[in-house]
C-alpha cells in the first residue's frame, strides 16, 4: 500500500509592510501661549522622500522636533492631533521611542560631539535603543564608511576640527549608525558652499535609494524639490501647499517665494528688474 503523501510545508509568512509616517491635524504649543503648529497633516510613504518648505519661523523645525520626541527639550508640547509611524504612536513620546521605532533626527547645525573623534562620534550613534548586535553595528559602520570615505580618513581626528561639509557627513553617518528607517534632516546644506551642498544632496539621494525614507527640511528649495517625490509648504504654522514636488515647483507661489523666479520662470533681479535672458 503506497505511503500517504507528505503534507505541504506551510507557506512562509509575508514580511510586514514597510512603515509610513502619518501626521494628522497636529497642534504644537511652546509654553502656554505660543502656537507653533495648527492642524498640520502630512504623509511620508515607505521608501519616500518628502520635502518640507517654508520661511523661517514657519514651523518646519518644530514639526521635526515633534516627530523625534525632542519638543520637551525646547519647552514645547503636542497639544492636538496624532503622529503614527507604522504601528507606533509617537505623539507625546520621547526620543527613545522614536529611535526604537526607526525614526532618527539630524538637527540643524550638525551638533557633532566636537571633543570626540570621528570614530567615537560614529560609535555614539550606535549606542541608542534598539536591537543592535555587534554584527549589525559593524555592518552599519561599513555602510557609513562606504558612503563617506572621508570619515574613514579622519577617523582619529577630533570632530571639531572637521570642515563644515565633513561635519555634515559625520552628522549623517552618526544618524545612520542607528539604522533608521526614516531620516529627519533639518537644513543639511546650511552654511555649505554650493559644490559641497550638491555633494550632500547626492549622498541623501543615495541613502534614500538604499531604502531609507527621508523627510527633508531645506531652505534651498530648488535642491529640495529636485530630491523629493512630494513636498509640503508651511506658512505660519499651517500647511499652505502640498503636492508632487515637480508640480509644486511649477506653481507661481513656489516660483516667486522659494525659487526666486517670476511666474514666467525668469529669475528675479534684486533691484526689481528682470534677470538676463
XYZ file of C-alpha atoms in Angstrom, residues 67-69 85 88-90 92-103 129:
20
model
C 8.309 63.664 15.245
C 11.586 62.882 17.041
C 10.263 63.444 20.556
C 4.882 55.643 12.227
C 3.736 53.079 16.628
C 2.081 56.202 18.033
C 4.751 58.867 18.520
C 3.946 62.923 23.113
C 6.624 60.209 23.203
C 10.307 60.719 23.992
C 13.314 60.392 21.637
C 13.954 56.829 22.817
C 10.564 55.744 21.460
C 11.221 57.472 18.131
C 14.644 55.864 17.648
C 13.296 52.471 18.686
C 10.599 52.844 16.013
C 13.274 53.672 13.419
C 12.915 57.485 13.287
C 17.903 51.963 21.998
